[in-house]
PDB file of C-alpha atoms in Angstrom:
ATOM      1  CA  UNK A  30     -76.684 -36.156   2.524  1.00  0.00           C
ATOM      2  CA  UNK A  31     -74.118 -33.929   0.568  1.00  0.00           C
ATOM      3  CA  UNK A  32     -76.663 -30.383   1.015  1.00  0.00           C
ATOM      4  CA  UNK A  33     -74.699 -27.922   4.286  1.00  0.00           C
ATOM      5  CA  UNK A  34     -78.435 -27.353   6.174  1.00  0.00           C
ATOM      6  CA  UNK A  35     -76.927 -25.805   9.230  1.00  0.00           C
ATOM      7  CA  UNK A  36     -73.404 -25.035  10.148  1.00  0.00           C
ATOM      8  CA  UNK A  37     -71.693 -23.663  13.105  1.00  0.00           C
ATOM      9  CA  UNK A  38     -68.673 -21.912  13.355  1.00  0.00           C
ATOM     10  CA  UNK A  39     -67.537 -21.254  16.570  1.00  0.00           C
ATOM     11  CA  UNK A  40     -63.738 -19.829  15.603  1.00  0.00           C
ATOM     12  CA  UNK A  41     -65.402 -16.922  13.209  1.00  0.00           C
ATOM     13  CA  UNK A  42     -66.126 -13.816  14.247  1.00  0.00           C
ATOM     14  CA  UNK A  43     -68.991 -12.806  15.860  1.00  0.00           C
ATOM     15  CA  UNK A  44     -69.580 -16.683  16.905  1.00  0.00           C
ATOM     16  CA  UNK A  45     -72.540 -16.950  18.757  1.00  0.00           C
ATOM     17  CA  UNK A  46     -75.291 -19.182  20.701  1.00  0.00           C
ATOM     18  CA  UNK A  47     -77.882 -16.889  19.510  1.00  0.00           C
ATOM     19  CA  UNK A  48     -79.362 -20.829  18.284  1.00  0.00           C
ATOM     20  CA  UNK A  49     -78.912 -22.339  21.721  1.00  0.00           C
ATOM     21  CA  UNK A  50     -80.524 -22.816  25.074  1.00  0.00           C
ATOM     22  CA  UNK A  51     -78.202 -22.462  27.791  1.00  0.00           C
ATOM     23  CA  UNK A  52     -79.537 -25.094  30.529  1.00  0.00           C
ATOM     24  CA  UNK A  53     -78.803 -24.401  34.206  1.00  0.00           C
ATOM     25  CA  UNK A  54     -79.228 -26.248  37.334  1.00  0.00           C
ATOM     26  CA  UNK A  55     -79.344 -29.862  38.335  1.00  0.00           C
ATOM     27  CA  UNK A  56     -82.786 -31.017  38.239  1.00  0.00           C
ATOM     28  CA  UNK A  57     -84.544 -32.841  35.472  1.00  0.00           C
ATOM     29  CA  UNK A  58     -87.522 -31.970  34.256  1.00  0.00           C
ATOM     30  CA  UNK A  59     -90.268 -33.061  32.004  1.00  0.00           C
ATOM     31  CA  UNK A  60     -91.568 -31.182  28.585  1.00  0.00           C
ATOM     32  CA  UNK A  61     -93.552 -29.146  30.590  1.00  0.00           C
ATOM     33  CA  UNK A  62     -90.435 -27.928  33.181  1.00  0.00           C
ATOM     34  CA  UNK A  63     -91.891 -30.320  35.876  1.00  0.00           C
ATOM     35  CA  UNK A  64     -89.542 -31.753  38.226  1.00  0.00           C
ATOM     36  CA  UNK A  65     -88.623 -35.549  37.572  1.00  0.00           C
ATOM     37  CA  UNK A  66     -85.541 -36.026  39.811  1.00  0.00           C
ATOM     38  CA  UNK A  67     -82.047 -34.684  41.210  1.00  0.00           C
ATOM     39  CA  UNK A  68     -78.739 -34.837  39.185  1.00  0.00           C
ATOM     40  CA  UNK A  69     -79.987 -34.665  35.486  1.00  0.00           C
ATOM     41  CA  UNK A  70     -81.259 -38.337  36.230  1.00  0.00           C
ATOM     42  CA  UNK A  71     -77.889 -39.779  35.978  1.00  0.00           C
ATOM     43  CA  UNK A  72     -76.653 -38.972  39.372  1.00  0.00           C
ATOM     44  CA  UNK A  73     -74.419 -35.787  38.135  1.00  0.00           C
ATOM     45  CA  UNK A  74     -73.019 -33.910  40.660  1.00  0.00           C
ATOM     46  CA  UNK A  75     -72.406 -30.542  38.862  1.00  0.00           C
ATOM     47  CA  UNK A  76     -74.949 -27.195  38.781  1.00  0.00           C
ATOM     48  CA  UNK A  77     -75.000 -26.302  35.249  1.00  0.00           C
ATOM     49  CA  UNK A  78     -74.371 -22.512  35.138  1.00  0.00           C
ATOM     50  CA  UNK A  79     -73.974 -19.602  32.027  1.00  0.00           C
ATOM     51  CA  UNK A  80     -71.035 -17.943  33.832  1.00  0.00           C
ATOM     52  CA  UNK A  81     -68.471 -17.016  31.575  1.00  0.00           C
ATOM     53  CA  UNK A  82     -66.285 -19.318  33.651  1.00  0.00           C
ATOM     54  CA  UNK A  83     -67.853 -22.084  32.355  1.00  0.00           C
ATOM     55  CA  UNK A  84     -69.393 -21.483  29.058  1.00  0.00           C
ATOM     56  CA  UNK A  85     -67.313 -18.998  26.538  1.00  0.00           C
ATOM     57  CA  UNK A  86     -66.268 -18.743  22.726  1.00  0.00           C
ATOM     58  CA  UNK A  87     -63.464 -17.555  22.313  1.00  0.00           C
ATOM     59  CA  UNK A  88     -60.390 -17.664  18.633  1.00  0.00           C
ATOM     60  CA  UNK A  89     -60.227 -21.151  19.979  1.00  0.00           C
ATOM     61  CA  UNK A  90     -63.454 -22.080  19.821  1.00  0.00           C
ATOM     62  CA  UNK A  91     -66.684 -22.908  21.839  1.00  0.00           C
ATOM     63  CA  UNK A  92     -65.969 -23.885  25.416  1.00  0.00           C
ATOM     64  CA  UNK A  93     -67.579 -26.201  28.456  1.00  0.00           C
ATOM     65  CA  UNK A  94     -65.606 -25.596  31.238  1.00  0.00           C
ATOM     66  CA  UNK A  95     -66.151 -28.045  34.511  1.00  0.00           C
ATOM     67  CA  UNK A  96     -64.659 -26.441  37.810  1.00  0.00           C
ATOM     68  CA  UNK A  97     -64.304 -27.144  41.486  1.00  0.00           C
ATOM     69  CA  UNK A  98     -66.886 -24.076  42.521  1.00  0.00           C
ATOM     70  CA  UNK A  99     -68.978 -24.559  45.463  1.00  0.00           C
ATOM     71  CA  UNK A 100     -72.818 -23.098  44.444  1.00  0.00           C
ATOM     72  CA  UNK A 101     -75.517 -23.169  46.742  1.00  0.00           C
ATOM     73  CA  UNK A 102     -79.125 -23.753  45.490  1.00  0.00           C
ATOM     74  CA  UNK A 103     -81.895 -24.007  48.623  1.00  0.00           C
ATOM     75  CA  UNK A 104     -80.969 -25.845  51.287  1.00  0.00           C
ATOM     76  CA  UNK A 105     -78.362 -27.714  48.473  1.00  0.00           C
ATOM     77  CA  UNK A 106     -74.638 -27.544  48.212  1.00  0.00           C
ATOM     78  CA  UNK A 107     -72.804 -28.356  44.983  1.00  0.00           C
ATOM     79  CA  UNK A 108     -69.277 -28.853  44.609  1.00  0.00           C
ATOM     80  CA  UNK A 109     -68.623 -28.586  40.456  1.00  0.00           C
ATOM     81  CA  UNK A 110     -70.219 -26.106  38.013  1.00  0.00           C
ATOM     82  CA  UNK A 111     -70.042 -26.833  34.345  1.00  0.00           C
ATOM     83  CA  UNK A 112     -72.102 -26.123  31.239  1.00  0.00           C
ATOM     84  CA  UNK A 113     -74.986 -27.780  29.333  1.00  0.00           C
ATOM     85  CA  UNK A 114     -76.775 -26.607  25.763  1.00  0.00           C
ATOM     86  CA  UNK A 115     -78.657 -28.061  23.332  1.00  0.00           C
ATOM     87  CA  UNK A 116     -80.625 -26.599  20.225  1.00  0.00           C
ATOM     88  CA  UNK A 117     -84.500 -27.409  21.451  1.00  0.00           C
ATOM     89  CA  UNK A 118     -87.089 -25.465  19.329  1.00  0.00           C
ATOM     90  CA  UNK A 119     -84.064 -23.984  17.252  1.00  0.00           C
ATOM     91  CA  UNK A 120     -82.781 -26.882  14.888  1.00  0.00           C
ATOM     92  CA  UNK A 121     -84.196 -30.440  15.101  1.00  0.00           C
ATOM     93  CA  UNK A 122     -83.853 -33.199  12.336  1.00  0.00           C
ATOM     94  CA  UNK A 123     -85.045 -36.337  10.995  1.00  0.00           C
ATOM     95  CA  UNK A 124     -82.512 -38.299   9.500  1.00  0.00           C
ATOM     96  CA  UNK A 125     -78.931 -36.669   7.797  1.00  0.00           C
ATOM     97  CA  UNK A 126     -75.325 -36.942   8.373  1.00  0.00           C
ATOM     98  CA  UNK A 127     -74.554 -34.712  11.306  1.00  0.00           C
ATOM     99  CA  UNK A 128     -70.637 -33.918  12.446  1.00  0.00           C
ATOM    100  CA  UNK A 129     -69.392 -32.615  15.818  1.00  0.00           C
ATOM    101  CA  UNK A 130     -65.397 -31.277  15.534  1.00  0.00           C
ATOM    102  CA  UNK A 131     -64.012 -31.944  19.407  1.00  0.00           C
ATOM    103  CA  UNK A 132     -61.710 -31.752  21.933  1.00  0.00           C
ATOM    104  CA  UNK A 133     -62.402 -33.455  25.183  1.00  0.00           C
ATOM    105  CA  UNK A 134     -60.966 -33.437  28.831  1.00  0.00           C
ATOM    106  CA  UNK A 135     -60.045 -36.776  30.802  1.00  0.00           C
ATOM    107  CA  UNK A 136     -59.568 -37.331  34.352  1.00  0.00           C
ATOM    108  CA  UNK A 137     -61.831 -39.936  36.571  1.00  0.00           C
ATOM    109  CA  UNK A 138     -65.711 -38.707  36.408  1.00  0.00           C
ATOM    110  CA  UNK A 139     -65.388 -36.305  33.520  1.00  0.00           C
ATOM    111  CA  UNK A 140     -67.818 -37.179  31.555  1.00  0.00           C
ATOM    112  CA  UNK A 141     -68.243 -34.852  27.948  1.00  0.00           C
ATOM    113  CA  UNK A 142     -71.374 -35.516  25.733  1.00  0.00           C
ATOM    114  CA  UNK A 143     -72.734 -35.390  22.245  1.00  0.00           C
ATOM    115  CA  UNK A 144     -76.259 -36.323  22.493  1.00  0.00           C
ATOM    116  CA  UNK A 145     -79.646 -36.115  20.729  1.00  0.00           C
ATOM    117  CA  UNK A 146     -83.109 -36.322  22.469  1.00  0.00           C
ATOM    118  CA  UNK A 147     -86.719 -36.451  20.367  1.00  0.00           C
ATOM    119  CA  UNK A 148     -87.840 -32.363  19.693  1.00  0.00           C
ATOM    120  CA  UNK A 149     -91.411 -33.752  20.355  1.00  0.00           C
ATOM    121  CA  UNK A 150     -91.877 -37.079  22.803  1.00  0.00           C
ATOM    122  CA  UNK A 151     -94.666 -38.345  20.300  1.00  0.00           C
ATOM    123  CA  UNK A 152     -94.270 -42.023  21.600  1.00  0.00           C
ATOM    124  CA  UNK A 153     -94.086 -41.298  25.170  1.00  0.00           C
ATOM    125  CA  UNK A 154     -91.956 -40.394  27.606  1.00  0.00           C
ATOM    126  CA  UNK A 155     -88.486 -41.301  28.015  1.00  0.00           C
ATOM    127  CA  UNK A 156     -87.044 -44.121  26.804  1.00  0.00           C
ATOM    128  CA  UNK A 157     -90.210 -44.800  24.560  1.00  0.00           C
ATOM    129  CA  UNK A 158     -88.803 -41.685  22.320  1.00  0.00           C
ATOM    130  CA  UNK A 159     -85.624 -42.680  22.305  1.00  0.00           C
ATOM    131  CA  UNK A 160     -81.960 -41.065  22.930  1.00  0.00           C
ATOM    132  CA  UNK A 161     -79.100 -41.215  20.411  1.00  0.00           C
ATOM    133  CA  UNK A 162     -75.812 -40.660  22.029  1.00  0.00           C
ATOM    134  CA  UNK A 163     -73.319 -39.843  19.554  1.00  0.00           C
ATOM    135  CA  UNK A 164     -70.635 -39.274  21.473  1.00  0.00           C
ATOM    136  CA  UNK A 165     -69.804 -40.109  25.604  1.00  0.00           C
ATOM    137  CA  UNK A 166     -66.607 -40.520  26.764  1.00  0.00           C
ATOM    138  CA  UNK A 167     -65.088 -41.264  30.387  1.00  0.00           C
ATOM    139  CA  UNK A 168     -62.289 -39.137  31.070  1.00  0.00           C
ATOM    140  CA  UNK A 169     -60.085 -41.923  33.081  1.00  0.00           C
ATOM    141  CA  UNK A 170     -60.131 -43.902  29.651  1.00  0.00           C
ATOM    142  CA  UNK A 171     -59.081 -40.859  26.916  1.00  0.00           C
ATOM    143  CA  UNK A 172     -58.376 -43.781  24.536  1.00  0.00           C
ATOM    144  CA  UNK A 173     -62.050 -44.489  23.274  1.00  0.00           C
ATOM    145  CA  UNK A 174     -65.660 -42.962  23.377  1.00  0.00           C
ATOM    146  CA  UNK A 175     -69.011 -44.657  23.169  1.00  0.00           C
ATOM    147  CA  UNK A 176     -71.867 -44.318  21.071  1.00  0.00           C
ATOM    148  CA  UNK A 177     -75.497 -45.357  22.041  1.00  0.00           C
ATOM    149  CA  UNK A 178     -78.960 -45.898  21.614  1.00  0.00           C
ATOM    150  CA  UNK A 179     -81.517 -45.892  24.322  1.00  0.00           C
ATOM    151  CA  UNK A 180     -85.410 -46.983  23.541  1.00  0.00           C
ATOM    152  CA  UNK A 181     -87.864 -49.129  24.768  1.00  0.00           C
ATOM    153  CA  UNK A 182     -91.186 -49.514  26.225  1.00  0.00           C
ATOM    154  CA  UNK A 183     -90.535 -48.814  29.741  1.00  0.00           C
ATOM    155  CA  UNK A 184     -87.778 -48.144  32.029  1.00  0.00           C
ATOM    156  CA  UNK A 185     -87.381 -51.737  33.438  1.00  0.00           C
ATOM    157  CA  UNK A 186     -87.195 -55.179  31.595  1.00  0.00           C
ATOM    158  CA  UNK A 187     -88.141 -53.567  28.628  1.00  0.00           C
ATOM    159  CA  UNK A 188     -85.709 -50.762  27.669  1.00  0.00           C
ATOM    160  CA  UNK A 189     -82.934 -51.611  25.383  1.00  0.00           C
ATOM    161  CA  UNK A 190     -79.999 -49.731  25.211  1.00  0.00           C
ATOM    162  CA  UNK A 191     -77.805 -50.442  21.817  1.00  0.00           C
ATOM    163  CA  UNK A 192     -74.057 -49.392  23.513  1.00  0.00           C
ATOM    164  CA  UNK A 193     -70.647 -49.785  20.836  1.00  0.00           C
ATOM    165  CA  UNK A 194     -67.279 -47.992  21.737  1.00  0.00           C
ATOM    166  CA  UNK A 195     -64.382 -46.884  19.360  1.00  0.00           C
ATOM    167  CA  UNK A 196     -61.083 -47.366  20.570  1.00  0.00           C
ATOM    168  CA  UNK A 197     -58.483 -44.832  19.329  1.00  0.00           C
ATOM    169  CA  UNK A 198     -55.267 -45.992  17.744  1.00  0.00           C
ATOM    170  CA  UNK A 199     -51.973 -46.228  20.197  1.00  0.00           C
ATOM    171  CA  UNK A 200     -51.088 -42.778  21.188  1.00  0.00           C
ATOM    172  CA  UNK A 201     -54.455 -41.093  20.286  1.00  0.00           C
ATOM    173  CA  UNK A 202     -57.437 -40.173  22.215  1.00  0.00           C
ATOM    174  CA  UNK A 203     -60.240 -37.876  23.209  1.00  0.00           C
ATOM    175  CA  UNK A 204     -57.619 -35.074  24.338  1.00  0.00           C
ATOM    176  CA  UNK A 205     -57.132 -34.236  20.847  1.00  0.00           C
ATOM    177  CA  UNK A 206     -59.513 -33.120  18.012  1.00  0.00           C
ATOM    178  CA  UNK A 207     -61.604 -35.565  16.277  1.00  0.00           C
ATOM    179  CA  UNK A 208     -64.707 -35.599  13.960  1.00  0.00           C
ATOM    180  CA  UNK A 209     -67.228 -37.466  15.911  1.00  0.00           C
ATOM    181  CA  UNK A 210     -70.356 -38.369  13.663  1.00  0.00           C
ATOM    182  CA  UNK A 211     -73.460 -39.777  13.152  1.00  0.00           C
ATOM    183  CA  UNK A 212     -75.251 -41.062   9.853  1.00  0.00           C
ATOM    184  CA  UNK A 213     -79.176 -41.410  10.048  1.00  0.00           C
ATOM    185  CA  UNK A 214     -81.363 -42.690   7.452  1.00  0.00           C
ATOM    186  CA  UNK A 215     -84.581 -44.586   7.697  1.00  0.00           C
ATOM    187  CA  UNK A 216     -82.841 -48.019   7.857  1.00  0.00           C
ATOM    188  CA  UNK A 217     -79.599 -47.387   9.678  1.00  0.00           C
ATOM    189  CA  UNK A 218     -77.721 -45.481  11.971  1.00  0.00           C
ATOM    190  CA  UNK A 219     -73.837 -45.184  11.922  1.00  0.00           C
ATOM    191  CA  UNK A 220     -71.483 -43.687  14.015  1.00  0.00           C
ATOM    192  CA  UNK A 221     -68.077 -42.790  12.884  1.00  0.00           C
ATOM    193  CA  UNK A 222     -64.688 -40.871  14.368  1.00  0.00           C
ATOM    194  CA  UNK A 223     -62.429 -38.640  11.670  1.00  0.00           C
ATOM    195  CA  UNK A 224     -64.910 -40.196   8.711  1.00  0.00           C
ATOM    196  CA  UNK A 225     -63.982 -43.936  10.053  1.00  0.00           C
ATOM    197  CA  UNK A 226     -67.497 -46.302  10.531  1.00  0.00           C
ATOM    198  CA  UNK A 227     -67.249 -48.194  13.384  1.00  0.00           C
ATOM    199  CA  UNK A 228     -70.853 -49.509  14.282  1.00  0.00           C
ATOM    200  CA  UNK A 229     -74.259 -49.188  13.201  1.00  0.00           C
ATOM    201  CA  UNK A 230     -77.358 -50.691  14.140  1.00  0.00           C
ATOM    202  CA  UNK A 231     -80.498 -51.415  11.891  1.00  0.00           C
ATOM    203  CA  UNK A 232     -83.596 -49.557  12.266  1.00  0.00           C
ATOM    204  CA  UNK A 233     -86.964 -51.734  12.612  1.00  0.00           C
ATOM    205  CA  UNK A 234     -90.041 -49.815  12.076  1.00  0.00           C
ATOM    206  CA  UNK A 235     -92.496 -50.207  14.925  1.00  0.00           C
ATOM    207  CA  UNK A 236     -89.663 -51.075  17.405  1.00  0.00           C
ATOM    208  CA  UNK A 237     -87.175 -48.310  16.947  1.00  0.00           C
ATOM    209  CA  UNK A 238     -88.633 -45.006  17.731  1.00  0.00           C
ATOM    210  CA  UNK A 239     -85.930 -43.149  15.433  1.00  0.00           C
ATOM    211  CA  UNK A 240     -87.990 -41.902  12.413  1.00  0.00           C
ATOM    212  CA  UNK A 241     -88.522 -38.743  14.365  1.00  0.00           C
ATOM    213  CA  UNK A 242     -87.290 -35.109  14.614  1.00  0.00           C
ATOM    214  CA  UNK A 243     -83.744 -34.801  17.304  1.00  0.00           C
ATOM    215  CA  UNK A 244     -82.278 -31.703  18.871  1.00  0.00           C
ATOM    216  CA  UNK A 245     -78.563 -31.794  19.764  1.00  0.00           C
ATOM    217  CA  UNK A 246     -76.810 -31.251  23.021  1.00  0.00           C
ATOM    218  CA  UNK A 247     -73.593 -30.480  24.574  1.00  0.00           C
ATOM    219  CA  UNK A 248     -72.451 -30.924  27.874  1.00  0.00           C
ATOM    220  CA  UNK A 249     -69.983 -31.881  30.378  1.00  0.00           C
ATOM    221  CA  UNK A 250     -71.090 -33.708  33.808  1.00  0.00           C
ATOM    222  CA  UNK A 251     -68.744 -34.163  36.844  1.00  0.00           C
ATOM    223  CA  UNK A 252     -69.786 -37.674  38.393  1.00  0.00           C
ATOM    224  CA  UNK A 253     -72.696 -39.628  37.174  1.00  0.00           C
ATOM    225  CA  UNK A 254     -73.465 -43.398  36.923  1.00  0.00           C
ATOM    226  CA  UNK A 255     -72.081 -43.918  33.055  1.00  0.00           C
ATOM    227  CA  UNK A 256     -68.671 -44.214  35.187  1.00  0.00           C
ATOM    228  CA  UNK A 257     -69.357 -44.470  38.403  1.00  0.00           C
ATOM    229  CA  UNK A 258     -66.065 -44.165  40.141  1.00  0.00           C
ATOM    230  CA  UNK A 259     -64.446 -41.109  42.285  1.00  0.00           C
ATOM    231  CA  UNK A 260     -63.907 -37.581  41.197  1.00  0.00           C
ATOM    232  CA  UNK A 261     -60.369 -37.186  40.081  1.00  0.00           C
ATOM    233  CA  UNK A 262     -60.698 -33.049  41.187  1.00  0.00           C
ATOM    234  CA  UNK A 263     -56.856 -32.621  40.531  1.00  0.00           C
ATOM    235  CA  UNK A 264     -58.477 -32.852  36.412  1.00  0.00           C
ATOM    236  CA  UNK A 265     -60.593 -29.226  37.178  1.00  0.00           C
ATOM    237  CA  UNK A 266     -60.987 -27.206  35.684  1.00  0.00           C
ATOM    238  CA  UNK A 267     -61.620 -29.481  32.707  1.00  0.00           C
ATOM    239  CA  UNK A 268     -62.302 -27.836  29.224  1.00  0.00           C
ATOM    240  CA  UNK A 269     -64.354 -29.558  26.062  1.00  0.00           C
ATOM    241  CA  UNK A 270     -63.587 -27.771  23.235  1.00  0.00           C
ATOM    242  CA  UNK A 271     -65.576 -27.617  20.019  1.00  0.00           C
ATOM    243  CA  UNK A 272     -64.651 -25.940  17.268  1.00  0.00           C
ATOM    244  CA  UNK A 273     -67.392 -26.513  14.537  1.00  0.00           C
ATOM    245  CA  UNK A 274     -70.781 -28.501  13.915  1.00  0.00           C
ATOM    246  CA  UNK A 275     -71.851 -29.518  10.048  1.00  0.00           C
ATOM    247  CA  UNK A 276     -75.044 -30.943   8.944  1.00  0.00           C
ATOM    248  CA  UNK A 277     -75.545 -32.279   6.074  1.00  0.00           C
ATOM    249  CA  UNK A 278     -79.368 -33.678   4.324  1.00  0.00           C
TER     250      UNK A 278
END
């Protein structure tokens, strides 16, 4: 894992998404752009937009930008807008040592993301794919972010979800920059913050459904069931900040 594959520098000129899909909206849908459900299937209460408001690179950096924005879609109302992008059918991988330079925002039901779903859904629709979170973090608790991995047969008794957290050290937190990461091989995936290793869990062939191709994805949801409490809109507009992305094979 010591061979630069893809790089992104969002502080150089003539930065770019050129290797992105901007996502908009607040419906999920399936591979085929089929409606599943409302709210990104977590509940979310944002409308993902590619205003320059919320979505911009700037010297700093590459910006998600949440905001207190009233959009209408249809007969629906929607009180946030914020950003969502991910690499689909531009740069997938199986297995590598992938890093994600960050800033986050905190405030109650800010919830930033660093995520990987499967490029193709060869075992079946989700969870039977799998989801690797690299990075979540609640934005009433800026002192630690969780990694985890969802998979499973089906969405009921059957799905596992693999969920470990890293505490920051007294002081520190999400509000500053860190290196959040994620080692992948065929027998293990780690997770680690500024190079550290703080969990992994063992892959099992036939069980774990991560010997696959992943895209990555960026976002930042207002609301949402991974913390389930009330909007802190005082925290809006709330910025995650990321400065650079390094993958390594």
């Amino acid at each position: 894992m010591s061979k630069l594959i893809w790089h992104q520098d969002f502080r150089s000129d003539g930065a770019d998404l050129s290797e992105w899909n901007i996502r908009l909206g607040n419906d999920l849908v399936d591979d085929d752009g089929n409606f599943i459900t409302t709210g990104w299937g977590n509940n979310e209460q944002q409308y993902y937009t590619d205003n320059a408001s919320n979505l911009y690179i700037d010297h700093n950096g590459l910006h998600l930008c949440a905001r207190l924005e009233t959009v209408e879609y249809g007969d629906r109302r929607f009180a946030y807008t914020s950003a969502k992008i991910d690499t689909k059918n531009h740069m997938s991988f199986c297995y590598g040592k992938l890093i994600v330079r960050a800033k986050l925002p905190t405030g109650a039901g800010i919830w930033p993301a660093i995520w990987m779903m499967p490029q193709d859904s060869v075992y079946g629709a989700w969870p039977k794919s799998g989801e690797i979170d690299i990075m979540e973090a609640k934005g009433r608790m800026p002192d630690r972010v969780y990694s985890t991995l969802h998979h499973g047969t089906d969405m009921g008794p059957n799905k596992t979800t693999d969920e470990f957290d890293y505490h920051f050290e007294q002081g520190g937190g999400i509000h500053e920059f860190h290196d959040y990461g994620l080692e992948w091989s065929e027998d293990v995936i780690r997770w680690t913050v500024d190079g550290y290793c703080f969990a992994e869990r063992r892959l099992e062939p036939g069980v774990t459904p991560f010997d696959q191709r992943f895209f990555l994805i960026l976002n930042l949801a207002v609301g949402g069931w991974f913390d389930h409490v009330p909007i802190e809109e005082s925290a809006l507009p709330a910025v995650m900040t990321v400065t650079g992305i390094w993958l390594y094979q």
